[in-house]
CSV table of C-alpha atoms in Angstrom, one decimal:
chain,number,residue,atom,x,y,z
A,1,MET,CA,0.5,0.1,0.5
A,2,SER,CA,1.2,3.5,-0.8
A,3,VAL,CA,0.1,4.7,1.9
A,4,VAL,CA,1.3,4.1,5.3
A,5,CYS,CA,-1.0,5.9,7.6
A,6,HIS,CA,-3.9,8.3,7.5
A,7,LEU,CA,-4.6,10.5,11.0
A,8,SER,CA,-7.0,13.2,10.8
A,9,ALA,CA,-4.1,15.5,10.1
A,10,GLY,CA,-3.4,13.9,6.8
A,11,TRP,CA,-2.1,11.0,5.3
A,12,LEU,CA,2.0,9.5,5.2
A,13,LEU,CA,2.9,7.7,2.2
A,14,ASP,CA,5.0,5.4,-0.2
A,15,HIS,CA,6.6,6.6,-2.9
A,16,LEU,CA,8.3,3.5,-3.6
A,17,SER,CA,5.6,1.3,-2.8
A,18,PHE,CA,3.4,3.2,-5.1
A,19,ILE,CA,5.6,2.7,-7.9
A,20,ASN,CA,6.3,-0.9,-7.8
A,21,LYS,CA,3.0,-1.8,-7.2
A,22,ALA,CA,1.6,0.4,-10.3
A,23,ASN,CA,2.5,-2.8,-12.8
A,24,TYR,CA,5.6,-2.8,-14.8
A,25,GLN,CA,5.7,-5.9,-16.2
A,26,LEU,CA,6.3,-6.5,-20.0
A,27,CYS,CA,5.3,-8.9,-21.7
A,28,HIS,CA,7.5,-10.1,-24.7
A,29,SER,CA,6.3,-12.6,-28.3
A,30,HIS,CA,7.4,-14.0,-30.8
A,31,ASP,CA,4.3,-13.2,-33.2
A,32,HIS,CA,3.8,-9.4,-33.6
A,33,SER,CA,2.1,-7.2,-36.5
A,34,GLY,CA,2.5,-3.7,-37.5
A,35,LEU,CA,1.3,-0.4,-35.1
A,36,ALA,CA,-2.5,0.2,-34.8
A,37,PHE,CA,-2.8,4.3,-36.3
A,38,VAL,CA,-7.2,4.8,-35.5
A,39,ASP,CA,-8.3,8.4,-37.1
A,40,ASP,CA,-11.9,8.3,-34.9
A,41,PRO,CA,-10.6,9.2,-31.5
A,42,ALA,CA,-13.5,8.3,-29.8
A,43,THR,CA,-13.2,4.5,-30.7
A,44,ALA,CA,-9.8,5.1,-30.5
A,45,ALA,CA,-9.7,5.6,-26.2
A,46,SER,CA,-9.4,3.3,-23.5
A,47,SER,CA,-11.9,2.2,-21.7
A,48,ASP,CA,-10.4,3.4,-18.4
A,49,GLY,CA,-10.2,6.7,-20.0
A,50,ALA,CA,-6.5,7.0,-17.6
A,51,LEU,CA,-4.9,9.9,-19.2
A,52,ILE,CA,-1.4,9.7,-17.7
A,53,GLU,CA,0.8,12.7,-17.8
A,54,ALA,CA,4.0,11.4,-18.8
A,55,ALA,CA,5.7,7.8,-19.4
A,56,ARG,CA,7.5,6.8,-16.6
A,57,SER,CA,11.6,7.3,-16.7
A,58,LEU,CA,13.4,4.2,-17.7
A,59,ASP,CA,17.3,3.6,-17.0
A,60,ALA,CA,17.9,-0.8,-16.7
A,61,LYS,CA,21.4,0.8,-14.9
A,62,ASN,CA,20.5,4.0,-12.8
A,63,SER,CA,16.8,3.4,-11.8
A,64,CYS,CA,15.7,-0.1,-11.8
A,65,ARG,CA,15.7,-3.6,-11.2
A,66,LYS,CA,13.7,-6.0,-14.1
A,67,ASP,CA,13.5,-9.7,-12.1
A,68,SER,CA,12.5,-12.3,-15.9
A,69,VAL,CA,10.2,-15.0,-15.8
A,70,ASP,CA,9.5,-17.3,-18.5
A,71,GLU,CA,6.5,-18.4,-19.4
A,72,ILE,CA,5.3,-21.3,-21.8
A,73,LYS,CA,2.1,-20.5,-23.1
A,74,ALA,CA,-0.2,-22.6,-25.1
A,75,PRO,CA,-2.5,-21.5,-27.0
A,76,GLU,CA,-5.5,-23.8,-29.2
A,77,GLU,CA,-3.2,-23.6,-32.0
A,78,LYS,CA,-0.1,-23.9,-31.3
A,79,ALA,CA,2.2,-23.2,-28.0
A,80,SER,CA,4.7,-19.7,-28.4
A,81,LEU,CA,7.3,-18.5,-26.3
A,82,MET,CA,6.4,-16.3,-23.9
A,83,VAL,CA,8.9,-13.4,-21.8
A,84,LYS,CA,7.8,-11.6,-18.5
A,85,ASN,CA,9.9,-9.2,-17.8
A,86,THR,CA,8.9,-7.2,-13.9
A,87,TYR,CA,10.9,-3.4,-13.5
A,88,VAL,CA,11.2,-2.3,-10.2
A,89,PHE,CA,12.4,1.0,-8.6
A,90,ARG,CA,15.8,1.0,-6.9
A,91,GLU,CA,15.3,2.3,-3.2
A,92,GLU,CA,18.4,3.7,-2.7
A,93,PHE,CA,16.9,6.3,-4.9
A,94,PHE,CA,14.6,7.5,-2.3
A,95,ASN,CA,17.7,6.9,0.2
A,96,VAL,CA,17.3,10.5,1.2
A,97,LEU,CA,18.9,9.6,4.6
A,98,LYS,CA,19.6,13.2,6.5
A,99,PRO,CA,18.9,17.0,6.1
A,100,HIS,CA,20.0,18.7,3.5
A,101,GLY,CA,22.3,21.9,4.6
A,102,VAL,CA,21.1,20.4,8.9
A,103,ALA,CA,22.8,17.5,10.9
A,104,ASN,CA,20.4,18.7,13.6
A,105,ASN,CA,16.7,16.5,14.3
A,106,GLN,CA,14.8,19.7,13.6
A,107,MET,CA,11.7,17.9,15.1
A,108,GLU,CA,13.7,17.4,18.4
A,109,LEU,CA,14.6,20.7,18.3
A,110,GLN,CA,10.9,21.9,18.5
A,111,GLN,CA,9.8,19.8,21.1
A,112,LYS,CA,12.6,20.8,23.3
A,113,GLY,CA,11.8,24.4,22.8
A,114,SER,CA,15.3,26.0,21.5
A,115,GLU,CA,16.4,29.2,22.8
A,116,ALA,CA,16.1,30.5,18.7
A,117,GLY,CA,12.2,30.7,18.5
A,118,LEU,CA,11.6,27.5,17.2
A,119,GLY,CA,9.5,25.7,20.3
A,120,ASN,CA,7.5,29.3,20.6
A,121,GLY,CA,4.9,29.1,18.3
A,122,GLY,CA,6.5,31.6,15.9
A,123,SER,CA,6.7,34.4,18.7
A,124,GLU,CA,10.2,35.3,17.3
A,125,GLN,CA,9.1,35.1,14.2
A,126,GLN,CA,5.7,37.3,13.8
A,127,GLU,CA,8.1,39.1,16.1
A,128,ARG,CA,9.9,40.1,12.8
A,129,VAL,CA,7.0,40.9,10.7
A,130,ARG,CA,6.4,44.2,13.1
A,131,THR,CA,9.7,45.7,12.9
A,132,ASN,CA,8.5,47.5,9.1
A,133,GLY,CA,10.0,44.3,7.7
A,134,SER,CA,13.6,44.2,8.7
A,135,TYR,CA,15.4,40.3,8.6
A,136,TYR,CA,17.2,38.0,12.2
A,137,THR,CA,18.0,34.8,12.2
A,138,ALA,CA,17.5,32.1,14.7
A,139,LYS,CA,20.1,32.3,17.0
A,140,ALA,CA,20.4,30.2,21.0
A,141,LYS,CA,21.8,34.5,22.7
A,142,LYS,CA,21.7,37.1,20.1
A,143,LYS,CA,20.3,38.6,16.9
A,144,ARG,CA,21.9,39.4,14.2
A,145,LYS,CA,20.1,41.9,11.7
A,146,ARG,CA,20.1,40.4,7.8
A,147,SER,CA,22.1,44.0,6.2
A,148,SER,CA,18.8,44.4,3.5
A,149,GLU,CA,15.1,44.5,4.5
A,150,LEU,CA,12.9,41.9,2.9
A,151,ASN,CA,10.8,42.9,0.7
A,152,HIS,CA,7.5,43.1,-0.5
A,153,GLY,CA,7.0,39.1,-1.7
A,154,GLU,CA,9.0,37.5,1.6
A,155,ARG,CA,7.8,40.1,3.9
A,156,ASP,CA,3.9,37.9,2.8
A,157,ALA,CA,5.6,35.0,1.8
A,158,LEU,CA,7.3,34.5,5.6
A,159,GLU,CA,2.9,36.5,6.9
A,160,TYR,CA,1.8,32.9,5.1
A,161,HIS,CA,4.6,30.3,6.7
A,162,LEU,CA,3.2,31.4,10.6
A,163,LYS,CA,-0.4,30.8,9.8
A,164,ILE,CA,0.8,27.0,8.3
A,165,ARG,CA,4.0,26.3,10.5
A,166,GLY,CA,1.6,25.1,13.2
A,167,LEU,CA,-0.7,22.9,11.2
A,168,ILE,CA,2.9,21.6,9.9
A,169,LEU,CA,4.7,21.3,12.8
A,170,ASP,CA,2.8,19.2,14.4
A,171,GLY,CA,0.4,17.1,11.7
A,172,THR,CA,4.0,15.8,11.0
A,173,ARG,CA,4.9,14.6,14.5
A,174,SER,CA,2.1,13.2,14.5
A,175,LEU,CA,2.7,10.8,11.6
A,176,VAL,CA,6.0,10.7,11.4
A,177,GLN,CA,5.9,8.8,15.1
A,178,GLU,CA,3.6,6.2,13.1
A,179,GLY,CA,5.7,5.8,10.5
A,180,LEU,CA,8.6,4.8,12.9
A,181,ARG,CA,5.8,3.1,15.4
A,182,SER,CA,4.6,1.1,12.2
A,183,GLY,CA,8.8,0.5,11.1
A,184,PHE,CA,8.4,2.3,7.4
A,185,LEU,CA,11.4,5.6,9.0
A,186,GLN,CA,13.6,3.7,10.7
A,187,PRO,CA,16.0,5.9,13.7
A,188,SER,CA,19.1,8.0,11.6
A,189,SER,CA,22.5,5.9,12.2
A,190,SER,CA,25.6,6.2,11.7
A,191,LYS,CA,25.4,3.5,9.3
A,192,GLN,CA,22.4,5.1,7.1
A,193,ILE,CA,24.3,7.9,7.1
A,194,CYS,CA,27.1,6.7,5.3
A,195,ALA,CA,24.7,4.6,2.5
A,196,LYS,CA,26.1,5.6,-0.5
A,197,THR,CA,23.8,8.1,-2.6
A,198,PRO,CA,23.3,7.4,-6.3
A,199,VAL,CA,24.5,8.7,-9.6
A,200,ILE,CA,21.4,10.7,-10.9
A,201,GLU,CA,22.3,11.1,-14.4
A,202,HIS,CA,20.9,13.9,-16.6
A,203,SER,CA,17.1,14.1,-16.8
A,204,SER,CA,16.2,14.7,-20.7
A,205,LEU,CA,12.5,15.5,-20.1
A,206,SER,CA,12.9,19.7,-20.7
A,207,GLU,CA,14.6,18.5,-23.0
A,208,LEU,CA,11.4,16.8,-24.5
A,209,CYS,CA,9.4,19.9,-24.7
A,210,GLU,CA,11.9,21.9,-26.4
A,211,MET,CA,12.0,19.3,-29.4
A,212,ALA,CA,7.6,19.7,-29.1
A,213,LYS,CA,8.3,23.3,-30.2
A,214,GLN,CA,10.8,22.7,-33.1
A,215,PHE,CA,7.7,20.3,-35.2
A,216,PRO,CA,5.8,21.7,-37.6
A,217,SER,CA,2.7,23.1,-36.7
A,218,VAL,CA,0.0,21.0,-37.9
A,219,ASN,CA,-3.8,22.3,-38.7
A,220,GLU,CA,-5.8,22.6,-35.6
A,221,THR,CA,-8.7,21.9,-38.4
A,222,GLU,CA,-7.3,18.0,-39.1
A,223,GLN,CA,-8.1,15.8,-37.7
A,224,ARG,CA,-5.3,13.9,-35.5
A,225,ALA,CA,-4.6,10.7,-35.2
A,226,VAL,CA,-3.7,8.6,-32.4
A,227,CYS,CA,-0.6,5.8,-32.3
A,228,MET,CA,-2.0,3.3,-30.3
A,229,ILE,CA,-0.6,0.6,-29.0
A,230,SER,CA,-2.2,-3.1,-28.8
A,231,GLU,CA,-2.5,-6.6,-28.4
A,232,ASP,CA,-0.9,-7.3,-31.6
A,233,SER,CA,1.2,-4.3,-32.3
A,234,CYS,CA,4.6,-3.4,-32.1
A,235,VAL,CA,5.3,-0.1,-29.6
A,236,PRO,CA,7.0,2.3,-32.8
A,237,GLU,CA,10.7,2.9,-33.2
A,238,GLN,CA,9.9,6.5,-32.4
A,239,VAL,CA,6.9,8.0,-30.6
A,240,GLN,CA,5.5,10.8,-32.3
A,241,VAL,CA,5.5,14.5,-30.3
A,242,SER,CA,1.6,16.3,-30.7
A,243,CYS,CA,0.1,12.7,-30.6
A,244,VAL,CA,-2.0,10.9,-28.1
A,245,THR,CA,0.3,7.3,-27.2
A,246,GLU,CA,-1.9,5.2,-25.8
A,247,ASN,CA,-1.1,1.5,-24.9
A,248,THR,CA,-3.8,-0.6,-24.1
A,249,THR,CA,-3.0,-3.4,-23.4
A,250,ASN,CA,-2.7,-5.3,-19.6
A,251,TYR,CA,2.0,-4.6,-20.2
A,252,ALA,CA,3.6,-2.0,-19.7
A,253,LYS,CA,5.7,-0.3,-22.2
A,254,ILE,CA,9.1,0.3,-23.5
A,255,ILE,CA,9.2,3.3,-26.0
A,256,THR,CA,11.8,5.5,-27.3
A,257,LEU,CA,12.0,9.2,-27.2
A,258,MET,CA,15.6,11.3,-28.0
A,259,GLY,CA,17.0,7.4,-27.3
A,260,GLN,CA,16.2,7.2,-23.9
A,261,LYS,CA,13.6,4.7,-22.7
A,262,TYR,CA,11.2,4.6,-20.6
A,263,LEU,CA,7.8,2.6,-19.4
A,264,PHE,CA,5.0,3.3,-20.7
A,265,PRO,CA,1.7,2.3,-17.6
A,266,PRO,CA,-0.4,-0.5,-19.1
A,267,LYS,CA,-4.0,1.4,-20.2
A,268,SER,CA,-3.3,4.9,-20.5
A,269,ALA,CA,-1.9,8.1,-22.6
A,270,PHE,CA,-0.2,10.3,-22.9
A,271,LEU,CA,0.2,13.3,-24.7
A,272,LEU,CA,4.5,15.4,-25.4
A,273,SER,CA,3.9,18.8,-26.5
A,274,ASP,CA,4.4,22.3,-26.0
A,275,ILE,CA,1.4,23.6,-24.2
A,276,SER,CA,0.8,25.7,-26.6
A,277,VAL,CA,-0.5,22.7,-29.2
A,278,MET,CA,-3.4,21.2,-27.0
A,279,GLN,CA,-5.9,20.0,-30.1
A,280,PRO,CA,-5.0,16.9,-29.5
A,281,LEU,CA,-5.8,16.2,-26.1
A,282,LEU,CA,-9.4,18.1,-27.3
A,283,ASP,CA,-10.1,15.7,-29.8
A,284,TYR,CA,-8.9,12.8,-27.7
A,285,LYS,CA,-12.6,13.2,-26.6
A,286,LYS,CA,-12.2,12.3,-23.3
A,287,LYS,CA,-13.7,14.4,-19.8
A,288,PHE,CA,-11.2,13.7,-16.8
A,289,GLY,CA,-12.8,13.2,-12.9
A,290,ILE,CA,-9.5,14.3,-11.6
A,291,ILE,CA,-6.8,16.6,-13.8
A,292,ILE,CA,-3.2,18.4,-11.7
A,293,ILE,CA,-1.2,20.5,-13.3
A,294,ASP,CA,2.7,21.0,-12.5
A,295,PRO,CA,3.7,23.9,-14.1
A,296,PRO,CA,6.8,25.4,-14.2
A,297,TRP,CA,6.4,28.0,-11.9
A,298,GLU,CA,8.5,31.4,-12.8
A,299,ASN,CA,11.4,31.9,-10.4
A,300,LYS,CA,15.6,33.4,-9.6
A,301,SER,CA,16.7,30.0,-9.5
A,302,VAL,CA,15.1,29.0,-13.0
A,303,LYS,CA,15.9,32.3,-14.6
A,304,ARG,CA,19.6,31.5,-13.4
A,305,SER,CA,20.0,28.4,-14.2
A,306,ASN,CA,17.9,28.2,-17.5
A,307,ARG,CA,16.9,24.7,-17.1
A,308,TYR,CA,13.9,25.1,-19.3
A,309,ASN,CA,11.5,27.3,-19.9
A,310,TYR,CA,9.1,28.9,-17.5
A,311,LEU,CA,5.2,29.8,-17.9
A,312,SER,CA,4.0,33.1,-17.7
A,313,HIS,CA,0.4,33.1,-16.1
A,314,TRP,CA,-1.1,34.2,-18.8
A,315,GLN,CA,-0.5,31.0,-20.4
A,316,ILE,CA,-1.6,28.7,-17.7
A,317,LYS,CA,-4.6,30.5,-18.1
A,318,GLN,CA,-4.6,28.6,-21.3
A,319,ILE,CA,-4.9,25.6,-20.8
A,320,PRO,CA,-8.3,24.5,-21.5
A,321,VAL,CA,-9.4,22.5,-18.0
A,322,PRO,CA,-13.2,23.6,-18.5
A,323,ALA,CA,-12.9,21.5,-22.2
A,324,LEU,CA,-11.1,18.7,-20.2
A,325,ALA,CA,-13.3,18.3,-17.3
A,326,ALA,CA,-15.9,16.0,-16.1
A,327,PRO,CA,-18.5,17.8,-14.0
A,328,GLY,CA,-17.5,17.8,-11.1
A,329,CYS,CA,-13.4,17.6,-11.8
A,330,LEU,CA,-11.0,17.5,-9.4
A,331,VAL,CA,-8.8,20.2,-10.2
A,332,VAL,CA,-5.1,19.6,-8.2
A,333,THR,CA,-2.8,22.4,-9.1
A,334,TRP,CA,1.1,22.5,-7.6
A,335,VAL,CA,2.3,25.5,-6.1
A,336,THR,CA,6.0,27.2,-5.4
A,337,ASN,CA,6.2,28.5,-1.8
A,338,ARG,CA,6.1,32.3,-3.5
A,339,GLN,CA,2.5,34.1,-2.7
A,340,LYS,CA,2.6,35.5,-6.1
A,341,HIS,CA,1.5,32.4,-8.1
A,342,LEU,CA,-0.1,31.1,-5.3
A,343,CYS,CA,-2.7,34.8,-5.3
A,344,PHE,CA,-2.5,34.3,-8.6
A,345,VAL,CA,-4.4,30.6,-8.5
A,346,LYS,CA,-6.9,30.6,-5.8
A,347,ASN,CA,-7.5,34.5,-6.7
A,348,GLU,CA,-7.3,34.9,-11.1
A,349,LEU,CA,-6.7,30.9,-11.9
A,350,TYR,CA,-9.1,29.2,-10.7
A,351,PRO,CA,-12.2,31.7,-11.6
A,352,HIS,CA,-12.3,31.7,-14.4
A,353,TRP,CA,-11.8,28.1,-15.0
A,354,SER,CA,-15.1,27.8,-12.7
A,355,VAL,CA,-13.4,26.3,-9.8
A,356,ARG,CA,-14.3,26.0,-6.7
A,357,GLY,CA,-15.2,25.4,-3.2
A,358,VAL,CA,-10.5,26.3,-3.0
A,359,VAL,CA,-8.3,24.7,-0.5
A,360,GLU,CA,-5.2,24.3,0.3
A,361,TRP,CA,-3.0,21.0,1.1
A,362,PHE,CA,0.6,20.4,1.6
A,363,TRP,CA,3.3,17.6,0.1
A,364,VAL,CA,5.6,17.8,3.4
A,365,LYS,CA,9.5,16.0,2.8
A,366,ILE,CA,11.0,13.9,5.2
A,367,THR,CA,14.2,11.8,5.5
A,368,LYS,CA,13.9,8.1,6.1
A,369,SER,CA,14.2,8.5,9.9
A,370,GLY,CA,12.0,11.3,9.9
A,371,GLU,CA,13.1,14.6,9.8
A,372,PHE,CA,11.9,17.5,8.1
A,373,VAL,CA,14.7,17.6,4.5
A,374,PHE,CA,15.1,21.4,5.3
A,375,PRO,CA,14.6,23.3,8.6
A,376,LEU,CA,11.2,24.1,8.5
A,377,ASP,CA,12.4,27.9,9.6
A,378,SER,CA,15.3,27.7,7.0
A,379,PHE,CA,14.4,31.8,5.2
A,380,HIS,CA,15.1,30.3,1.8
A,381,LYS,CA,13.9,27.1,1.6
A,382,LYS,CA,11.3,25.0,3.2
A,383,PRO,CA,10.6,21.5,3.9
A,384,TYR,CA,6.6,21.7,2.3
A,385,GLU,CA,5.1,22.1,-0.9
A,386,VAL,CA,1.9,23.8,-1.2
A,387,LEU,CA,-0.9,22.2,-3.3
A,388,VAL,CA,-3.9,23.7,-4.0
A,389,LEU,CA,-7.3,21.8,-4.7
A,390,GLY,CA,-11.2,22.9,-6.2
A,391,ARG,CA,-13.8,21.5,-8.6
A,392,VAL,CA,-14.9,22.7,-11.5
A,393,GLN,CA,-18.5,23.7,-10.9
A,394,GLN,CA,-19.5,24.1,-14.9
A,395,ASN,CA,-20.3,21.2,-17.3
A,396,THR,CA,-18.6,23.0,-20.6
A,397,ASP,CA,-21.5,21.1,-22.9
A,398,VAL,CA,-24.8,23.0,-21.3
A,399,PRO,CA,-25.1,26.2,-19.8
A,400,LEU,CA,-25.6,25.4,-16.1
A,401,SER,CA,-24.1,23.0,-14.7
A,402,ARG,CA,-26.4,20.1,-13.8
A,403,ILE,CA,-23.9,19.5,-10.3
A,404,SER,CA,-24.5,22.4,-8.1
A,405,GLU,CA,-22.1,23.7,-5.4
A,406,ASP,CA,-23.6,22.4,-2.7
A,407,ASP,CA,-24.1,18.6,-4.0
A,408,MET,CA,-20.7,17.7,-4.7
A,409,PRO,CA,-18.2,16.1,-2.7
A,410,GLN,CA,-16.2,18.8,0.2
A,411,ILE,CA,-13.4,18.9,-0.8
A,412,PRO,CA,-10.9,19.4,3.9
A,413,ASP,CA,-8.5,22.0,3.9
A,414,GLN,CA,-4.8,21.9,5.3
A,415,LYS,CA,-4.2,18.3,4.6
A,416,LEU,CA,-0.8,16.9,5.3
A,417,ILE,CA,1.2,15.2,2.5
A,418,VAL,CA,4.0,13.9,4.6
A,419,SER,CA,6.1,10.9,2.3
A,420,VAL,CA,10.6,11.1,1.4
A,421,PRO,CA,10.9,12.4,-1.6
A,422,CYS,CA,13.0,10.7,-4.2
A,423,ASN,CA,16.3,12.3,-5.6
A,424,LEU,CA,15.1,12.5,-9.1
A,425,HIS,CA,14.6,16.4,-9.7
A,426,SER,CA,10.6,17.0,-9.5
A,427,HIS,CA,9.5,13.8,-8.8
A,428,LYS,CA,6.2,14.6,-7.1
A,429,PRO,CA,4.6,12.0,-4.6
A,430,PRO,CA,1.8,9.1,-4.7
A,431,LEU,CA,-1.5,11.5,-6.1
A,432,THR,CA,-4.2,8.5,-4.7
A,433,VAL,CA,-5.8,9.4,-1.9
A,434,PHE,CA,-7.4,11.5,-3.6
A,435,GLN,CA,-9.2,9.3,-5.8
A,436,LYS,CA,-11.8,8.9,-2.6
A,437,LEU,CA,-12.4,12.8,-2.6
């Protein structure tokens, strides 16, 4: 189970277990025919309507372990050899054994009530806001004033942090205690600290998105084909860009993108394209009960590193969420710890998409011993990320929705999702708990 425990504060999740139970099993046979292309997207859609936002990355050397099983299948006419390969994610990619940049256990500091003001419910932190924007570092015996005062955005971020700090601290502590009691989390030891960290190769997913922009645009009035991979078809040598690719089989498939191999889950589909090329997804004629969005938000780090392009607020608003949403669809948006983006989602983006009943959840990142991966009161990096949830009120097919806001299941507010994060960049935790909302 990906859910280790569920308390009133939220959930403690096992990300690794979730990946390994996702049926990444390949089945090979000697009988293959050509790749099937279907002109009618409606008939090409999978029965459950699942749409995977991207195929899972596969690196046989660095991220997966493969177990092979030979199975002899005897059809009515003749026996044929069937080979099954099962892939599981390597455990060391979740070996987050100690906090980044600190050696002390932040939760223990909170319980002991250190003189740095971390155990006083944030009273000293509140004083920082009252001193005309001046920021003081949290030291036990004396305060040291920052050379510059906080700007407007930094003051807003600090005030927001102070509002949710107690919720995150208390909720995480209770979930971690359950994780330690169950054995899922283990107290830190010198043996763990000395464990090897796997070498992580550079992810090429951002390059895939950049590559999609180089392809010539297709007339949107033309109906796009859906590339189907069925039991009787072989996997294409190269997946098409700006075309919905669907795996209709009960087994995972290995697909190739820019020379890299990826595991394509069974009974799923994906569209690899620039965000401006969404017509193939609209032509897919599917409505979705849950839509999860993780935009590349603008920030100083992205600008400096130039790793990938970010989306402006205007571009994010162009995502056709209402056209893709089923009645009462749950919309989840990941937001960075910047108040400008959070206010945009709640006050501008969601009203634009007719999303109502908006609440906030938090993903709290911990080590395998239950410590925050960053100090909770770190000025630069926080051990949590924000998710904004809401439901689409309107049905885009009719002027008035058949489901009123009062009839929709109410989303609980301020819940925690606590997990050990993956070492790979920007891998978010499993959100299977949303299926029960």
